[in-house]
Amino acid sequence: MKKLLFLIVLVFSIQLTAQKSLFNGENLDGWTIYGTEKWYVYEGLLICESGPDEQYGYLATDKHYKDFELTLEFKQEADGNSGVFIRSTVEGTKVSGWQVEVAPPGHDTGGVYESYGRGWLIKPEPEKDKALKEGEWNTMKIRVDGATITSWLNGTEMITLTDEKIGAGEGSVALQIHDGGGIKVKWRNLMITEL
């Protein structure tokens, strides 16, 4: 019994040490802003907000991540149309990669969209939209392992997709702000575990 307990504690300790924060709660160290939209830290939160140009904007990790499990929390204010890109690269405000959608109710949060490519690859079943808590903190988990991506929203599995093109992808984790203006999203507890 003692050996079993020791092994459980050891495995849990290894998982904790493997998990790291992408956001330090103080500044944007480790990230690069693309575009003219606003990305800033306020009271320990990472905030994205439409700027005067009302265009697409991205905040991407300087480090590339291939296989990982990412958990984060987001709270949508105003329009709230955003997303989390995986294995992405950005030039100007043109992104190559795959977005796990973060959007207002009825707009497929948790689905996977390929920008400047094939468009929607998979949308969640419509009844899963009730997992989104409008105006409250939501927890999203994204697991990318080889060619397979799975997303969860507040504990509900939204999609699982296996795609060879995603499997071959390389790049950063990036947060998006949609064009059109009037958008504000708060983020916190961005934690990644490399697989």
Tab-separated table of N, CA, C and O in Angstrom, residues 36-149:
chain	number	residue	atom	x	y	z
A	36	THR	N	-2.124	45.676	-34.696
A	36	THR	CA	-2.250	46.911	-33.933
A	36	THR	C	-3.318	46.837	-32.846
A	36	THR	O	-3.596	47.835	-32.184
A	37	GLU	N	-3.912	45.664	-32.640
A	37	GLU	CA	-4.922	45.538	-31.595
A	37	GLU	C	-4.227	45.530	-30.230
A	37	GLU	O	-3.027	45.331	-30.121
A	38	LYS	N	-4.991	45.742	-29.171
A	38	LYS	CA	-4.417	45.934	-27.838
A	38	LYS	C	-4.275	44.608	-27.091
A	38	LYS	O	-5.238	43.854	-26.966
A	39	TRP	N	-3.074	44.362	-26.576
A	39	TRP	CA	-2.791	43.223	-25.692
A	39	TRP	C	-2.071	43.794	-24.479
A	39	TRP	O	-1.028	44.440	-24.617
A	40	TYR	N	-2.626	43.588	-23.296
A	40	TYR	CA	-2.010	44.178	-22.104
A	40	TYR	C	-2.375	43.356	-20.870
A	40	TYR	O	-3.251	42.483	-20.909
A	41	VAL	N	-1.658	43.665	-19.780
A	41	VAL	CA	-1.883	42.987	-18.507
A	41	VAL	C	-2.520	43.984	-17.545
A	41	VAL	O	-2.042	45.118	-17.413
A	42	TYR	N	-3.593	43.546	-16.885
A	42	TYR	CA	-4.267	44.400	-15.907
A	42	TYR	C	-4.744	43.528	-14.756
A	42	TYR	O	-5.474	42.558	-14.967
A	43	GLU	N	-4.303	43.860	-13.547
A	43	GLU	CA	-4.663	43.126	-12.333
A	43	GLU	C	-4.448	41.616	-12.483
A	43	GLU	O	-5.299	40.812	-12.105
A	44	GLY	N	-3.309	41.254	-13.074
A	44	GLY	CA	-2.926	39.852	-13.213
A	44	GLY	C	-3.591	39.105	-14.349
A	44	GLY	O	-3.359	37.912	-14.528
A	45	LEU	N	-4.414	39.800	-15.131
A	45	LEU	CA	-5.109	39.171	-16.253
A	45	LEU	C	-4.479	39.616	-17.567
A	45	LEU	O	-4.001	40.743	-17.703
A	46	LEU	N	-4.509	38.736	-18.556
A	46	LEU	CA	-4.095	39.051	-19.911
A	46	LEU	C	-5.351	39.485	-20.663
A	46	LEU	O	-6.349	38.763	-20.670
A	47	ILE	N	-5.311	40.654	-21.263
A	47	ILE	CA	-6.509	41.205	-21.904
A	47	ILE	C	-6.219	41.542	-23.361
A	47	ILE	O	-5.174	42.119	-23.687
A	48	CYS	N	-7.152	41.159	-24.241
A	48	CYS	CA	-7.090	41.601	-25.627
A	48	CYS	C	-8.330	42.441	-25.903
A	48	CYS	O	-9.422	42.136	-25.425
A	49	GLU	N	-8.096	43.499	-26.664
A	49	GLU	CA	-9.167	44.456	-26.911
A	49	GLU	C	-8.969	45.062	-28.299
A	49	GLU	O	-7.838	45.309	-28.724
A	50	SER	N	-10.074	45.302	-28.991
A	50	SER	CA	-9.981	45.919	-30.312
A	50	SER	C	-9.300	47.273	-30.217
A	50	SER	O	-9.560	48.054	-29.289
A	51	GLY	N	-8.444	47.536	-31.201
A	51	GLY	CA	-7.787	48.832	-31.304
A	51	GLY	C	-8.474	49.688	-32.352
A	51	GLY	O	-9.500	49.299	-32.915
A	52	PRO	N	-7.894	50.858	-32.662
A	52	PRO	CA	-8.533	51.779	-33.611
A	52	PRO	C	-8.644	51.222	-35.028
A	52	PRO	O	-9.535	51.619	-35.773
A	53	ASP	N	-7.769	50.297	-35.410
A	53	ASP	CA	-7.824	49.740	-36.770
A	53	ASP	C	-8.902	48.669	-36.918
A	53	ASP	O	-9.286	48.329	-38.034
A	54	GLU	N	-9.338	48.092	-35.788
A	54	GLU	CA	-10.394	47.074	-35.783
A	54	GLU	C	-10.076	45.914	-36.737
A	54	GLU	O	-10.922	45.433	-37.477
A	55	GLN	N	-8.830	45.470	-36.694
A	55	GLN	CA	-8.376	44.385	-37.555
A	55	GLN	C	-8.060	43.143	-36.724
A	55	GLN	O	-8.165	43.149	-35.511
A	56	TYR	N	-7.652	42.074	-37.420
A	56	TYR	CA	-7.189	40.883	-36.715
A	56	TYR	C	-5.909	41.210	-35.956
A	56	TYR	O	-5.095	42.011	-36.409
A	57	GLY	N	-5.748	40.576	-34.812
A	57	GLY	CA	-4.519	40.708	-34.049
A	57	GLY	C	-4.190	39.383	-33.384
A	57	GLY	O	-5.082	38.559	-33.138
A	58	TYR	N	-2.902	39.174	-33.101
A	58	TYR	CA	-2.448	37.916	-32.506
A	58	TYR	C	-1.401	38.184	-31.442
A	58	TYR	O	-0.622	39.135	-31.533
A	59	LEU	N	-1.385	37.320	-30.460
A	59	LEU	CA	-0.340	37.302	-29.438
A	59	LEU	C	0.191	35.880	-29.424
A	59	LEU	O	-0.530	34.953	-29.049
A	60	ALA	N	1.440	35.704	-29.865
A	60	ALA	CA	1.996	34.358	-30.060
A	60	ALA	C	3.172	34.099	-29.136
A	60	ALA	O	3.969	35.003	-28.862
A	61	THR	N	3.281	32.862	-28.674
A	61	THR	CA	4.437	32.481	-27.857
A	61	THR	C	5.693	32.538	-28.706
A	61	THR	O	5.680	32.185	-29.888
A	62	ASP	N	6.776	32.980	-28.100
A	62	ASP	CA	8.061	32.988	-28.809
A	62	ASP	C	8.550	31.561	-29.044
A	62	ASP	O	9.241	31.292	-30.023
A	63	LYS	N	8.179	30.664	-28.156
A	63	LYS	CA	8.585	29.260	-28.275
A	63	LYS	C	7.556	28.492	-29.099
A	63	LYS	O	6.365	28.779	-29.051
A	64	HIS	N	8.036	27.520	-29.853
A	64	HIS	CA	7.152	26.631	-30.606
A	64	HIS	C	6.796	25.419	-29.753
A	64	HIS	O	7.639	24.930	-28.984
A	65	TYR	N	5.563	24.945	-29.896
A	65	TYR	CA	5.082	23.769	-29.163
A	65	TYR	C	4.458	22.799	-30.156
A	65	TYR	O	3.596	23.178	-30.947
A	66	LYS	N	4.883	21.550	-30.102
A	66	LYS	CA	4.400	20.526	-31.042
A	66	LYS	C	3.277	19.699	-30.414
A	66	LYS	O	2.124	19.803	-30.796
A	67	ASP	N	3.610	18.836	-29.470
A	67	ASP	CA	2.631	17.984	-28.797
A	67	ASP	C	2.471	18.481	-27.368
A	67	ASP	O	3.451	18.572	-26.631
A	68	PHE	N	1.237	18.776	-26.972
A	68	PHE	CA	1.033	19.390	-25.660
A	68	PHE	C	-0.427	19.291	-25.229
A	68	PHE	O	-1.313	18.983	-26.022
A	69	GLU	N	-0.624	19.586	-23.954
A	69	GLU	CA	-1.955	19.804	-23.412
A	69	GLU	C	-1.962	21.202	-22.809
A	69	GLU	O	-1.119	21.521	-21.970
A	70	LEU	N	-2.874	22.022	-23.271
A	70	LEU	CA	-2.973	23.407	-22.839
A	70	LEU	C	-4.311	23.608	-22.141
A	70	LEU	O	-5.352	23.212	-22.657
A	71	THR	N	-4.268	24.209	-20.948
A	71	THR	CA	-5.513	24.618	-20.295
A	71	THR	C	-5.438	26.128	-20.065
A	71	THR	O	-4.360	26.673	-19.798
A	72	LEU	N	-6.571	26.777	-20.195
A	72	LEU	CA	-6.644	28.211	-19.990
A	72	LEU	C	-8.070	28.582	-19.620
A	72	LEU	O	-9.002	27.811	-19.816
A	73	GLU	N	-8.190	29.782	-19.074
A	73	GLU	CA	-9.507	30.313	-18.769
A	73	GLU	C	-9.704	31.603	-19.556
A	73	GLU	O	-8.769	32.388	-19.705
A	74	PHE	N	-10.928	31.805	-20.054
A	74	PHE	CA	-11.250	33.034	-20.765
A	74	PHE	C	-12.606	33.553	-20.319
A	74	PHE	O	-13.480	32.804	-19.920
A	75	LYS	N	-12.732	34.872	-20.398
A	75	LYS	CA	-14.000	35.535	-20.089
A	75	LYS	C	-14.261	36.542	-21.196
A	75	LYS	O	-13.449	37.444	-21.426
A	76	GLN	N	-15.377	36.365	-21.867
A	76	GLN	CA	-15.715	37.220	-22.999
A	76	GLN	C	-16.495	38.436	-22.524
A	76	GLN	O	-17.461	38.309	-21.783
A	77	GLU	N	-16.037	39.601	-22.969
A	77	GLU	CA	-16.780	40.826	-22.729
A	77	GLU	C	-17.025	41.455	-24.095
A	77	GLU	O	-16.277	41.237	-25.031
A	78	ALA	N	-18.081	42.234	-24.217
A	78	ALA	CA	-18.482	42.772	-25.524
A	78	ALA	C	-18.706	41.597	-26.471
A	78	ALA	O	-19.328	40.606	-26.076
A	79	ASP	N	-18.186	41.646	-27.683
A	79	ASP	CA	-18.425	40.598	-28.686
A	79	ASP	C	-17.758	39.278	-28.280
A	79	ASP	O	-18.367	38.225	-28.336
A	80	GLY	N	-16.499	39.332	-27.867
A	80	GLY	CA	-15.817	38.134	-27.380
A	80	GLY	C	-15.342	37.168	-28.425
A	80	GLY	O	-15.052	36.015	-28.123
A	81	ASN	N	-15.264	37.581	-29.698
A	81	ASN	CA	-14.842	36.658	-30.757
A	81	ASN	C	-13.320	36.583	-30.796
A	81	ASN	O	-12.641	37.566	-31.070
A	82	SER	N	-12.805	35.385	-30.505
A	82	SER	CA	-11.370	35.192	-30.375
A	82	SER	C	-11.040	33.754	-30.749
A	82	SER	O	-11.819	33.082	-31.412
A	83	GLY	N	-9.876	33.282	-30.315
A	83	GLY	CA	-9.501	31.906	-30.587
A	83	GLY	C	-8.113	31.600	-30.072
A	83	GLY	O	-7.358	32.510	-29.704
A	84	VAL	N	-7.793	30.307	-30.057
A	84	VAL	CA	-6.485	29.827	-29.633
A	84	VAL	C	-5.898	29.041	-30.804
A	84	VAL	O	-6.453	28.022	-31.201
A	85	PHE	N	-4.788	29.532	-31.350
A	85	PHE	CA	-4.126	28.856	-32.460
A	85	PHE	C	-3.078	27.887	-31.940
A	85	PHE	O	-2.411	28.158	-30.941
A	86	ILE	N	-2.939	26.774	-32.645
A	86	ILE	CA	-1.900	25.791	-32.315
A	86	ILE	C	-1.000	25.617	-33.541
A	86	ILE	O	-1.431	25.809	-34.668
A	87	ARG	N	0.281	25.306	-33.273
A	87	ARG	CA	1.261	25.072	-34.345
A	87	ARG	C	1.145	26.149	-35.417
A	87	ARG	O	1.038	25.865	-36.608
A	88	SER	N	1.194	27.402	-34.984
A	88	SER	CA	0.922	28.523	-35.887
A	88	SER	C	2.152	29.398	-36.108
A	88	SER	O	3.043	29.457	-35.273
A	89	THR	N	2.148	30.082	-37.239
A	89	THR	CA	3.140	31.111	-37.532
A	89	THR	C	2.375	32.345	-38.008
A	89	THR	O	1.307	32.229	-38.611
A	90	VAL	N	2.923	33.522	-37.720
A	90	VAL	CA	2.245	34.762	-38.081
A	90	VAL	C	3.220	35.667	-38.827
A	90	VAL	O	4.361	35.845	-38.408
A	91	GLU	N	2.744	36.239	-39.933
A	91	GLU	CA	3.499	37.257	-40.661
A	91	GLU	C	2.583	38.453	-40.819
A	91	GLU	O	1.542	38.344	-41.481
A	92	GLY	N	2.939	39.571	-40.200
A	92	GLY	CA	2.037	40.723	-40.193
A	92	GLY	C	0.809	40.357	-39.368
A	92	GLY	O	0.900	40.161	-38.166
A	93	THR	N	-0.328	40.260	-40.044
A	93	THR	CA	-1.532	39.742	-39.371
A	93	THR	C	-2.106	38.562	-40.145
A	93	THR	O	-3.281	38.229	-40.004
A	94	LYS	N	-1.269	37.908	-40.937
A	94	LYS	CA	-1.693	36.698	-41.653
A	94	LYS	C	-1.143	35.495	-40.897
A	94	LYS	O	0.065	35.361	-40.724
A	95	VAL	N	-2.046	34.643	-40.437
A	95	VAL	CA	-1.658	33.508	-39.608
A	95	VAL	C	-1.786	32.217	-40.406
A	95	VAL	O	-2.717	32.047	-41.202
A	96	SER	N	-0.824	31.330	-40.219
A	96	SER	CA	-0.910	29.973	-40.761
A	96	SER	C	-0.992	29.043	-39.564
A	96	SER	O	-0.143	29.091	-38.669
A	97	GLY	N	-2.028	28.212	-39.539
A	97	GLY	CA	-2.202	27.309	-38.417
A	97	GLY	C	-3.661	26.977	-38.206
A	97	GLY	O	-4.494	27.218	-39.087
A	98	TRP	N	-3.966	26.461	-37.025
A	98	TRP	CA	-5.306	25.958	-36.744
A	98	TRP	C	-5.820	26.603	-35.480
A	98	TRP	O	-5.157	26.603	-34.448
A	99	GLN	N	-7.037	27.128	-35.574
A	99	GLN	CA	-7.645	27.856	-34.475
A	99	GLN	C	-8.704	27.005	-33.788
A	99	GLN	O	-9.588	26.464	-34.443
A	100	VAL	N	-8.599	26.915	-32.468
A	100	VAL	CA	-9.691	26.388	-31.669
A	100	VAL	C	-10.540	27.603	-31.312
A	100	VAL	O	-10.078	28.515	-30.626
A	101	GLU	N	-11.758	27.624	-31.817
A	101	GLU	CA	-12.622	28.795	-31.747
A	101	GLU	C	-13.017	29.173	-30.319
A	101	GLU	O	-13.341	28.302	-29.496
A	102	VAL	N	-12.974	30.467	-30.033
A	102	VAL	CA	-13.538	31.069	-28.824
A	102	VAL	C	-14.474	32.149	-29.347
A	102	VAL	O	-14.020	33.133	-29.941
A	103	ALA	N	-15.777	31.966	-29.166
A	103	ALA	CA	-16.735	32.861	-29.809
A	103	ALA	C	-17.995	32.996	-28.962
A	103	ALA	O	-18.218	32.223	-28.029
A	104	PRO	N	-18.833	33.991	-29.288
A	104	PRO	CA	-20.100	34.135	-28.579
A	104	PRO	C	-20.988	32.899	-28.769
A	104	PRO	O	-20.742	32.079	-29.662
A	105	PRO	N	-22.025	32.753	-27.947
A	105	PRO	CA	-22.927	31.602	-28.078
A	105	PRO	C	-23.447	31.444	-29.512
A	105	PRO	O	-23.716	32.437	-30.201
A	106	GLY	N	-23.532	30.189	-29.932
A	106	GLY	CA	-24.036	29.895	-31.265
A	106	GLY	C	-23.003	29.978	-32.375
A	106	GLY	O	-23.338	29.830	-33.557
A	107	HIS	N	-21.727	30.192	-32.017
A	107	HIS	CA	-20.686	30.363	-33.039
A	107	HIS	C	-19.536	29.372	-32.889
A	107	HIS	O	-18.387	29.696	-33.168
A	108	ASP	N	-19.841	28.171	-32.415
A	108	ASP	CA	-18.944	27.010	-32.519
A	108	ASP	C	-17.672	27.068	-31.675
A	108	ASP	O	-16.603	26.611	-32.115
A	109	THR	N	-17.748	27.599	-30.458
A	109	THR	CA	-16.601	27.543	-29.559
A	109	THR	C	-16.151	26.089	-29.396
A	109	THR	O	-16.970	25.196	-29.187
A	110	GLY	N	-14.837	25.878	-29.519
A	110	GLY	CA	-14.274	24.530	-29.418
A	110	GLY	C	-14.055	23.864	-30.751
A	110	GLY	O	-13.340	22.867	-30.839
A	111	GLY	N	-14.632	24.404	-31.819
A	111	GLY	CA	-14.408	23.866	-33.162
A	111	GLY	C	-13.037	24.257	-33.688
A	111	GLY	O	-12.348	25.101	-33.108
A	112	VAL	N	-12.624	23.637	-34.788
A	112	VAL	CA	-11.293	23.889	-35.353
A	112	VAL	C	-11.430	24.491	-36.750
A	112	VAL	O	-12.095	23.931	-37.628
A	113	TYR	N	-10.766	25.634	-36.924
A	113	TYR	CA	-10.814	26.390	-38.179
A	113	TYR	C	-9.399	26.587	-38.696
A	113	TYR	O	-8.498	26.940	-37.939
A	114	GLU	N	-9.211	26.353	-39.982
A	114	GLU	CA	-7.896	26.571	-40.615
A	114	GLU	C	-7.941	27.882	-41.388
A	114	GLU	O	-8.617	27.993	-42.411
A	115	SER	N	-7.238	28.892	-40.873
A	115	SER	CA	-7.216	30.200	-41.527
A	115	SER	C	-6.402	30.153	-42.814
A	115	SER	O	-5.387	29.464	-42.899
A	116	TYR	N	-6.860	30.909	-43.810
A	116	TYR	CA	-6.186	31.003	-45.106
A	116	TYR	C	-5.932	29.615	-45.698
A	116	TYR	O	-4.895	29.355	-46.293
A	117	GLY	N	-6.895	28.727	-45.488
A	117	GLY	CA	-6.760	27.361	-45.998
A	117	GLY	C	-8.122	26.738	-46.225
A	117	GLY	O	-8.955	27.281	-46.953
A	118	ARG	N	-8.385	25.651	-45.518
A	118	ARG	CA	-9.602	24.871	-45.756
A	118	ARG	C	-10.819	25.367	-44.992
A	118	ARG	O	-11.908	24.835	-45.151
A	119	GLY	N	-10.655	26.391	-44.145
A	119	GLY	CA	-11.799	26.887	-43.372
A	119	GLY	C	-12.143	25.932	-42.244
A	119	GLY	O	-11.257	25.336	-41.632
A	120	TRP	N	-13.435	25.783	-41.966
A	120	TRP	CA	-13.856	24.913	-40.873
A	120	TRP	C	-13.493	23.463	-41.165
A	120	TRP	O	-13.870	22.923	-42.201
A	121	LEU	N	-12.772	22.845	-40.224
A	121	LEU	CA	-12.454	21.417	-40.337
A	121	LEU	C	-13.443	20.590	-39.531
A	121	LEU	O	-13.771	19.466	-39.909
A	122	ILE	N	-13.899	21.140	-38.410
A	122	ILE	CA	-14.884	20.444	-37.578
A	122	ILE	C	-15.541	21.460	-36.647
A	122	ILE	O	-14.881	22.348	-36.128
A	123	LYS	N	-16.870	21.309	-36.512
A	123	LYS	CA	-17.629	22.132	-35.565
A	123	LYS	C	-18.229	21.213	-34.512
A	123	LYS	O	-18.587	20.071	-34.813
A	124	PRO	N	-18.372	21.705	-33.281
A	124	PRO	CA	-19.023	20.878	-32.261
A	124	PRO	C	-20.496	20.654	-32.614
A	124	PRO	O	-21.097	21.453	-33.348
A	125	GLU	N	-21.055	19.595	-32.083
A	125	GLU	CA	-22.496	19.386	-32.241
A	125	GLU	C	-23.213	20.554	-31.577
A	125	GLU	O	-22.813	21.008	-30.506
A	126	PRO	N	-24.289	21.075	-32.211
A	126	PRO	CA	-24.946	22.290	-31.711
A	126	PRO	C	-25.359	22.234	-30.240
A	126	PRO	O	-25.270	23.253	-29.535
A	127	GLU	N	-25.772	21.065	-29.746
A	127	GLU	CA	-26.220	20.987	-28.346
A	127	GLU	C	-25.083	21.198	-27.346
A	127	GLU	O	-25.314	21.521	-26.180
A	128	LYS	N	-23.832	21.056	-27.810
A	128	LYS	CA	-22.687	21.263	-26.910
A	128	LYS	C	-22.439	22.744	-26.617
A	128	LYS	O	-21.691	23.080	-25.712
A	129	ASP	N	-23.092	23.615	-27.379
A	129	ASP	CA	-22.914	25.054	-27.184
A	129	ASP	C	-23.325	25.495	-25.782
A	129	ASP	O	-22.840	26.502	-25.273
A	130	LYS	N	-24.199	24.726	-25.138
A	130	LYS	CA	-24.658	25.092	-23.790
A	130	LYS	C	-23.533	24.995	-22.756
A	130	LYS	O	-23.678	25.488	-21.637
A	131	ALA	N	-22.394	24.391	-23.120
A	131	ALA	CA	-21.244	24.334	-22.206
A	131	ALA	C	-20.611	25.712	-22.003
A	131	ALA	O	-19.946	25.951	-21.000
A	132	LEU	N	-20.840	26.634	-22.952
A	132	LEU	CA	-20.265	27.974	-22.861
A	132	LEU	C	-21.063	28.819	-21.871
A	132	LEU	O	-22.284	28.917	-21.956
A	133	LYS	N	-20.334	29.439	-20.919
A	133	LYS	CA	-20.973	30.298	-19.916
A	133	LYS	C	-20.728	31.755	-20.308
A	133	LYS	O	-19.652	32.300	-20.062
A	134	GLU	N	-21.724	32.355	-20.914
A	134	GLU	CA	-21.585	33.723	-21.411
A	134	GLU	C	-21.380	34.704	-20.260
A	134	GLU	O	-22.088	34.662	-19.257
A	135	GLY	N	-20.367	35.570	-20.405
A	135	GLY	CA	-20.104	36.586	-19.400
A	135	GLY	C	-19.434	36.076	-18.140
A	135	GLY	O	-19.253	36.830	-17.181
A	136	GLU	N	-19.060	34.779	-18.122
A	136	GLU	CA	-18.395	34.186	-16.965
A	136	GLU	C	-17.055	33.602	-17.402
A	136	GLU	O	-16.755	33.504	-18.584
A	137	TRP	N	-16.267	33.175	-16.406
A	137	TRP	CA	-15.011	32.498	-16.723
A	137	TRP	C	-15.318	31.095	-17.250
A	137	TRP	O	-16.156	30.381	-16.698
A	138	ASN	N	-14.659	30.733	-18.341
A	138	ASN	CA	-14.770	29.413	-18.959
A	138	ASN	C	-13.393	28.768	-18.975
A	138	ASN	O	-12.385	29.454	-19.161
A	139	THR	N	-13.352	27.448	-18.824
A	139	THR	CA	-12.093	26.708	-18.891
A	139	THR	C	-12.051	25.911	-20.188
A	139	THR	O	-12.964	25.126	-20.468
A	140	MET	N	-11.003	26.145	-20.972
A	140	MET	CA	-10.799	25.388	-22.205
A	140	MET	C	-9.549	24.531	-22.046
A	140	MET	O	-8.548	24.977	-21.483
A	141	LYS	N	-9.644	23.296	-22.537
A	141	LYS	CA	-8.477	22.417	-22.588
A	141	LYS	C	-8.307	21.971	-24.030
A	141	LYS	O	-9.283	21.615	-24.695
A	142	ILE	N	-7.066	22.024	-24.503
A	142	ILE	CA	-6.728	21.606	-25.863
A	142	ILE	C	-5.585	20.608	-25.774
A	142	ILE	O	-4.549	20.898	-25.172
A	143	ARG	N	-5.780	19.449	-26.372
A	143	ARG	CA	-4.723	18.430	-26.412
A	143	ARG	C	-4.358	18.182	-27.873
A	143	ARG	O	-5.238	17.888	-28.692
A	144	VAL	N	-3.072	18.347	-28.172
A	144	VAL	CA	-2.561	18.115	-29.523
A	144	VAL	C	-1.489	17.052	-29.420
A	144	VAL	O	-0.473	17.250	-28.754
A	145	ASP	N	-1.734	15.920	-30.059
A	145	ASP	CA	-0.798	14.789	-29.994
A	145	ASP	C	-0.693	14.194	-31.385
A	145	ASP	O	-1.638	13.559	-31.872
A	146	GLY	N	0.443	14.453	-32.043
A	146	GLY	CA	0.592	13.989	-33.425
A	146	GLY	C	-0.419	14.686	-34.313
A	146	GLY	O	-0.505	15.910	-34.339
A	147	ALA	N	-1.224	13.905	-35.024
A	147	ALA	CA	-2.217	14.457	-35.941
A	147	ALA	C	-3.592	14.622	-35.304
A	147	ALA	O	-4.547	14.986	-35.984
A	148	THR	N	-3.695	14.366	-34.003
A	148	THR	CA	-5.004	14.405	-33.339
A	148	THR	C	-5.113	15.587	-32.391
A	148	THR	O	-4.223	15.838	-31.587
A	149	ILE	N	-6.227	16.321	-32.521
A	149	ILE	CA	-6.523	17.440	-31.636
A	149	ILE	C	-7.881	17.209	-30.993
A	149	ILE	O	-8.827	16.786	-31.660
